[in-house]
PDB file of C-alpha atoms in Angstrom:
ATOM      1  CA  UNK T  12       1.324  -3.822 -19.960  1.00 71.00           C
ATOM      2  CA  UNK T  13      -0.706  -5.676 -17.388  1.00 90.00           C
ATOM      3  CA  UNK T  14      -0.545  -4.896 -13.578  1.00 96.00           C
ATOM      4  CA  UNK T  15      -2.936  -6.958 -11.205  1.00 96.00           C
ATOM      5  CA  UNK T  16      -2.852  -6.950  -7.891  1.00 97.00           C
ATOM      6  CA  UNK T  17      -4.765 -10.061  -5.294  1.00 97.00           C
ATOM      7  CA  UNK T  18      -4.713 -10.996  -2.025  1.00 98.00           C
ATOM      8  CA  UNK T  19      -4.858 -14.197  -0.549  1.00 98.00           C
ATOM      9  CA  UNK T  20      -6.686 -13.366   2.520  1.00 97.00           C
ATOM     10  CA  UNK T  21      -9.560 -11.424   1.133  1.00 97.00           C
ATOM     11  CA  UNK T  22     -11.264 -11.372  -2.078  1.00 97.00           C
ATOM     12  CA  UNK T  23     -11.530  -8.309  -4.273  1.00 98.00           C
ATOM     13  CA  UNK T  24     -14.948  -6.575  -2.775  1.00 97.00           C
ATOM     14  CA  UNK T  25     -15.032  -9.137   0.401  1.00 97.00           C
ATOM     15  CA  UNK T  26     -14.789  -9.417   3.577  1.00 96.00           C
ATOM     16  CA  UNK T  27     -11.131  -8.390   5.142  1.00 96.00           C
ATOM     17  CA  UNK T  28     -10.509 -10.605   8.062  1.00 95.00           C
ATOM     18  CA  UNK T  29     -10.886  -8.774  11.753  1.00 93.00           C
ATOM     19  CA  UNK T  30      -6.862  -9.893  12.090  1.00 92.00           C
ATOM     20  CA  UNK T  31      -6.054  -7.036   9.812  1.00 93.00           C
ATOM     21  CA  UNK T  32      -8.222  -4.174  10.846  1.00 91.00           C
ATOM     22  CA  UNK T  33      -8.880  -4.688  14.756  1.00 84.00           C
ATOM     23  CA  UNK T  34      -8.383  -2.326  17.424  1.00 76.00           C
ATOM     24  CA  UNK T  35      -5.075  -1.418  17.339  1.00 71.00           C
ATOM     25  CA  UNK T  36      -3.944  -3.570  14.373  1.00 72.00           C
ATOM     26  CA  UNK T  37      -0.501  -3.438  12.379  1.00 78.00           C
ATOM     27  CA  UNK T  38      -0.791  -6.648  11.144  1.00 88.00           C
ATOM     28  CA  UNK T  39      -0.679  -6.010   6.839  1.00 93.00           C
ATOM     29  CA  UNK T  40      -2.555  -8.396   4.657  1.00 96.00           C
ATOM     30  CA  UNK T  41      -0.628 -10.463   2.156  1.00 96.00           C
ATOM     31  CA  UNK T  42      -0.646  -9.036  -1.588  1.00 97.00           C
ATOM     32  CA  UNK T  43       0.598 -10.357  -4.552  1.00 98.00           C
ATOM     33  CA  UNK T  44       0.792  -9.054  -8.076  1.00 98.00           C
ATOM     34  CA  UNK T  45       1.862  -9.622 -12.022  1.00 96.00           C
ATOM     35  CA  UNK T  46       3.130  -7.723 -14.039  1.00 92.00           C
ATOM     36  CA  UNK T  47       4.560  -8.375 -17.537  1.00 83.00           C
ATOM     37  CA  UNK T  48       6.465  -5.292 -18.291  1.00 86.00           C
ATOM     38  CA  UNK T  49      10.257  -4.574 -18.199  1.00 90.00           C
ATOM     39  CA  UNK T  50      10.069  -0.762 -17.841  1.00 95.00           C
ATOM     40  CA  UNK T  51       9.070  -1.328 -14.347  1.00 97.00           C
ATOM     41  CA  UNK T  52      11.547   0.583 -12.023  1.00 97.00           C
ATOM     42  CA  UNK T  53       9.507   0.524  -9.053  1.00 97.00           C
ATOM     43  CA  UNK T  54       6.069  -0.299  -7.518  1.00 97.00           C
ATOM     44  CA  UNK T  55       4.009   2.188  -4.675  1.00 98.00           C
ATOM     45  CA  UNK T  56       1.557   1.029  -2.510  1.00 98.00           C
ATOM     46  CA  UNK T  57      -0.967   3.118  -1.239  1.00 98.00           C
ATOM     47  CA  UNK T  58      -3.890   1.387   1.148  1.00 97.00           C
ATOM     48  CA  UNK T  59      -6.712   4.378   1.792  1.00 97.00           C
ATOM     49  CA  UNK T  60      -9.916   4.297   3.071  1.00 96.00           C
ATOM     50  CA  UNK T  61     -12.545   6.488   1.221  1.00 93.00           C
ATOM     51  CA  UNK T  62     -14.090   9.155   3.718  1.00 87.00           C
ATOM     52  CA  UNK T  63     -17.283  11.305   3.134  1.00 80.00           C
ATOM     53  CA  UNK T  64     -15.794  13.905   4.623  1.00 81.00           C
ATOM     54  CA  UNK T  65     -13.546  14.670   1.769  1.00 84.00           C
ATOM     55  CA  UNK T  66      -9.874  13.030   1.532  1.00 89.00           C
ATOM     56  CA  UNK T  67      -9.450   9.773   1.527  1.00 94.00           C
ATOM     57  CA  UNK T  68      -7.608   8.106   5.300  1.00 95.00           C
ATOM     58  CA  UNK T  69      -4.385   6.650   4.222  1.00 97.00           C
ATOM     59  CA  UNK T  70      -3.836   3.090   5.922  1.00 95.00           C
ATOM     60  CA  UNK T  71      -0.407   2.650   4.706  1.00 95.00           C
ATOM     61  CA  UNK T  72       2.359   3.939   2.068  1.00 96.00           C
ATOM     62  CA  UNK T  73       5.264   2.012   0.433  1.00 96.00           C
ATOM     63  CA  UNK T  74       7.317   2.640  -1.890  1.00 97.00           C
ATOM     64  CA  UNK T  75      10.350   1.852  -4.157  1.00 96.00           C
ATOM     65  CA  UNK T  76       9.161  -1.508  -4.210  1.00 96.00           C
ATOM     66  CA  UNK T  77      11.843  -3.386  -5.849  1.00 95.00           C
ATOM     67  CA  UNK T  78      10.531  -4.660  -9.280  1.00 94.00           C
ATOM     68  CA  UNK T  79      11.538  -8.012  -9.221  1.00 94.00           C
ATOM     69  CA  UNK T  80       8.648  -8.309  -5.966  1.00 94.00           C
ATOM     70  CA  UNK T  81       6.169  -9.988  -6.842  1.00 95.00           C
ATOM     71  CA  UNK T  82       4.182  -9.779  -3.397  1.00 95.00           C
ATOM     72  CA  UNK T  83       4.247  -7.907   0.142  1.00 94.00           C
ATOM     73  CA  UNK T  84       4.214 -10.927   2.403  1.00 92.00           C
ATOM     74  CA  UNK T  85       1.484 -10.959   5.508  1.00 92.00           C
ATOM     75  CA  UNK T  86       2.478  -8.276   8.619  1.00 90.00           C
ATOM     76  CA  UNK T  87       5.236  -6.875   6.772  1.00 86.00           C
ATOM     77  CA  UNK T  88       7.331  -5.193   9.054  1.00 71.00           C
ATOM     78  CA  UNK T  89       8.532  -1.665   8.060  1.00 50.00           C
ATOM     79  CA  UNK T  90      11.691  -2.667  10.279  1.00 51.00           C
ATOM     80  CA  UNK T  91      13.127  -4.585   7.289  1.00 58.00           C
ATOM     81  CA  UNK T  92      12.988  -1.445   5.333  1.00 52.00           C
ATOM     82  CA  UNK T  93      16.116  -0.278   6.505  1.00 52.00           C
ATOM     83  CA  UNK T  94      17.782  -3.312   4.656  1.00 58.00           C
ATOM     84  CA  UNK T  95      19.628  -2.629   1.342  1.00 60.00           C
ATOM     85  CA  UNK T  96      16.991  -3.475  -1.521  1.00 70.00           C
ATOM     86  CA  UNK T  97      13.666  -3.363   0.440  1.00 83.00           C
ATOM     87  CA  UNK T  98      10.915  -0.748   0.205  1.00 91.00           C
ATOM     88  CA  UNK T  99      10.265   2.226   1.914  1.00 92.00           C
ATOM     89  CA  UNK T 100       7.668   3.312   4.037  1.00 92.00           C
ATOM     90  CA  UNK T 101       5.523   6.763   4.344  1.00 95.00           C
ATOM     91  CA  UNK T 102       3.963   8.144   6.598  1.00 96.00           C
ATOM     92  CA  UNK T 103       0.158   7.125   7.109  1.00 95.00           C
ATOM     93  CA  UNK T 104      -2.809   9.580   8.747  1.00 95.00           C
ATOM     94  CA  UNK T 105      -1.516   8.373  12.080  1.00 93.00           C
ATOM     95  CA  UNK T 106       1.888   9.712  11.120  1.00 94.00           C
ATOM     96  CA  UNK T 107       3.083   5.988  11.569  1.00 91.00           C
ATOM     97  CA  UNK T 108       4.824   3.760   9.608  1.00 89.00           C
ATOM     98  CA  UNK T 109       3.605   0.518  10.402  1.00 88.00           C
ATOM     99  CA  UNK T 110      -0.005  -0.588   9.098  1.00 91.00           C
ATOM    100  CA  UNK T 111      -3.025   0.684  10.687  1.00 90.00           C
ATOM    101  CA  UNK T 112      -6.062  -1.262  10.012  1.00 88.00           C
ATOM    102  CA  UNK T 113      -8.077   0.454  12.519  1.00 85.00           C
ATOM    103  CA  UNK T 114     -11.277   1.667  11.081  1.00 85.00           C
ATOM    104  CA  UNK T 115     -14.736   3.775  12.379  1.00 81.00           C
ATOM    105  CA  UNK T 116     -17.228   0.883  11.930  1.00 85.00           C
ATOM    106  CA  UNK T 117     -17.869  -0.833   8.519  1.00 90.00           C
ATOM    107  CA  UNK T 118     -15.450   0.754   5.989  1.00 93.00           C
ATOM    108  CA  UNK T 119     -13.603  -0.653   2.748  1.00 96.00           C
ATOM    109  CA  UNK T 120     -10.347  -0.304   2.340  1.00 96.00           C
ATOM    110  CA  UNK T 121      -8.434   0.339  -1.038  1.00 97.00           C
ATOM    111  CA  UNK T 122      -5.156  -1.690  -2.412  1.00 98.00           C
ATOM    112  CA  UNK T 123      -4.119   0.740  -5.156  1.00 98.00           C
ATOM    113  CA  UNK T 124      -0.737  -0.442  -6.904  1.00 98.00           C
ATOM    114  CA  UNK T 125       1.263   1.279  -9.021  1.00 98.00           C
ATOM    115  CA  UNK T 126       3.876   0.110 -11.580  1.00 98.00           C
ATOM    116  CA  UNK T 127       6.141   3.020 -11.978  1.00 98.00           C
ATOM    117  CA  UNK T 128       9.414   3.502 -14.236  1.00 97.00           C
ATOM    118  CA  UNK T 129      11.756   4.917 -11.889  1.00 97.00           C
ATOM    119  CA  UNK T 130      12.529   4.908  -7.762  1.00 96.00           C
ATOM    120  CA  UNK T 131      11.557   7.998  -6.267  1.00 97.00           C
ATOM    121  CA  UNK T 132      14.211  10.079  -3.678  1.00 96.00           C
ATOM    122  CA  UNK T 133      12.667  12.539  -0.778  1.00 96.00           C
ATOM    123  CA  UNK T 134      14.652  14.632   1.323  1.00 95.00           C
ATOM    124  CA  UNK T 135      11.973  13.974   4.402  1.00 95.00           C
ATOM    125  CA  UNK T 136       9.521  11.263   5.122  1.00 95.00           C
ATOM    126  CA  UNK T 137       6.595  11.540   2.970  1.00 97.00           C
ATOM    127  CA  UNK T 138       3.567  10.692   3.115  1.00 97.00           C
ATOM    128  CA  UNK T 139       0.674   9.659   0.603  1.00 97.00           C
ATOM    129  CA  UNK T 140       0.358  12.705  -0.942  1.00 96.00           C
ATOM    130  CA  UNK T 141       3.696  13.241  -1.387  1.00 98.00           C
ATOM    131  CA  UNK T 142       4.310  10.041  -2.818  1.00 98.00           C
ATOM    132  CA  UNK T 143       1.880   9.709  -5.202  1.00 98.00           C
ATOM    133  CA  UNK T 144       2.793  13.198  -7.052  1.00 98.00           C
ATOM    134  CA  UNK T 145       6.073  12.513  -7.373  1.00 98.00           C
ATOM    135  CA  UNK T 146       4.859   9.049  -8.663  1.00 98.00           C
ATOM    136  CA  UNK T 147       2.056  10.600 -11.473  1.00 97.00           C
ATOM    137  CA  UNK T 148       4.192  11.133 -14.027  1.00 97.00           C
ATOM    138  CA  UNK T 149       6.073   8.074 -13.797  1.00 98.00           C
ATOM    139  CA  UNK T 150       2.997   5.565 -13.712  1.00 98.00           C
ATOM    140  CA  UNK T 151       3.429   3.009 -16.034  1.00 97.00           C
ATOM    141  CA  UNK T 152       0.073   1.153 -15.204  1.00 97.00           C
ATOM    142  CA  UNK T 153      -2.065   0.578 -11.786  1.00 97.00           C
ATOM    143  CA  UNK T 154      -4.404  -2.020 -10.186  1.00 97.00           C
ATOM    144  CA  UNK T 155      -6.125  -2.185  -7.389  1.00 97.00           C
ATOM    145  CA  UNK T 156      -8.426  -4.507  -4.967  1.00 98.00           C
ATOM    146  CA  UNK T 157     -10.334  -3.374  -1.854  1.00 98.00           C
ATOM    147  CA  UNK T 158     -11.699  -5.485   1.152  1.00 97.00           C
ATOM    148  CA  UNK T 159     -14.719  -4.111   3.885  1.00 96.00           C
ATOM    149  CA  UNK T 160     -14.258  -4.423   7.478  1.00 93.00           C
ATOM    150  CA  UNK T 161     -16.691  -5.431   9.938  1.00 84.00           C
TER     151      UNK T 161
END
């Protein structure tokens, strides 16, 4: 199986464009992604920003991505995750749904995608954490690209 995962707004270890991570920002970059396996149930996104300080600060969290998707289009808007067949959205640092680009000075953010064999069911919202454990033993294959702001 082969998962890969690129944006069209930033290359992999580039610049991310000051539209996506400005003051106050919850417009999401575009991502696309192949994937050439059928035991694909679902894809999780999980958009982090490595911190010195120990755990990582998670940007973003979506889930149950439906596995036909090839792509999360540009400012996704966790409003059409209510609709029958979209993904679902965790809850970020911020304890937000929507995208927060915001970072402290220069930072790089992390795509990490994950190809996973089933949809995952929580009784609450969750949040990274709680997404990617229930995820781990389900991961099929993962990919990931990261961008620097400023």
């Amino acid at each position: 199986m082969a998962l890969d995962v690129l944006s069209p707004a930033f290359v992999d270890g580039g610049s991310l464009p000051e539209l996506y991570y400005a003051q106050d920002s919850e417009f999401s970059p575009p991502l696309e992604w192949s994937c050439d396996s059928s035991k694909v149930a679902s894809y999780v996104l999980v958009v982090d920003e490595p911190n010195e300080h120990g755990m990582p600060i998670v940007h973003w969290v979506v889930y149950n991505i439906p596995r036909n998707w090839r792509q999360i289009p540009e400012n996704y808007l966790s409003t059409l995750c209510d609709a029958r067949g979209q993904p679902e959205i965790g809850l970020n640092d911020w304890a937000r749904v929507e995208w927060v680009g915001q970072t402290e000075g220069r930072a790089m953010l992390r795509f990490r995608l994950y190809a996973i064999s089933r949809k995952l069911s929580f009784s609450s919202m969750p949040n990274a954490y709680d997404v990617l454990s229930a995820a781990q033993r389900y991961i099929l294959d993962d990919a990931k690209i990261s961008a620097y702001t400023h």
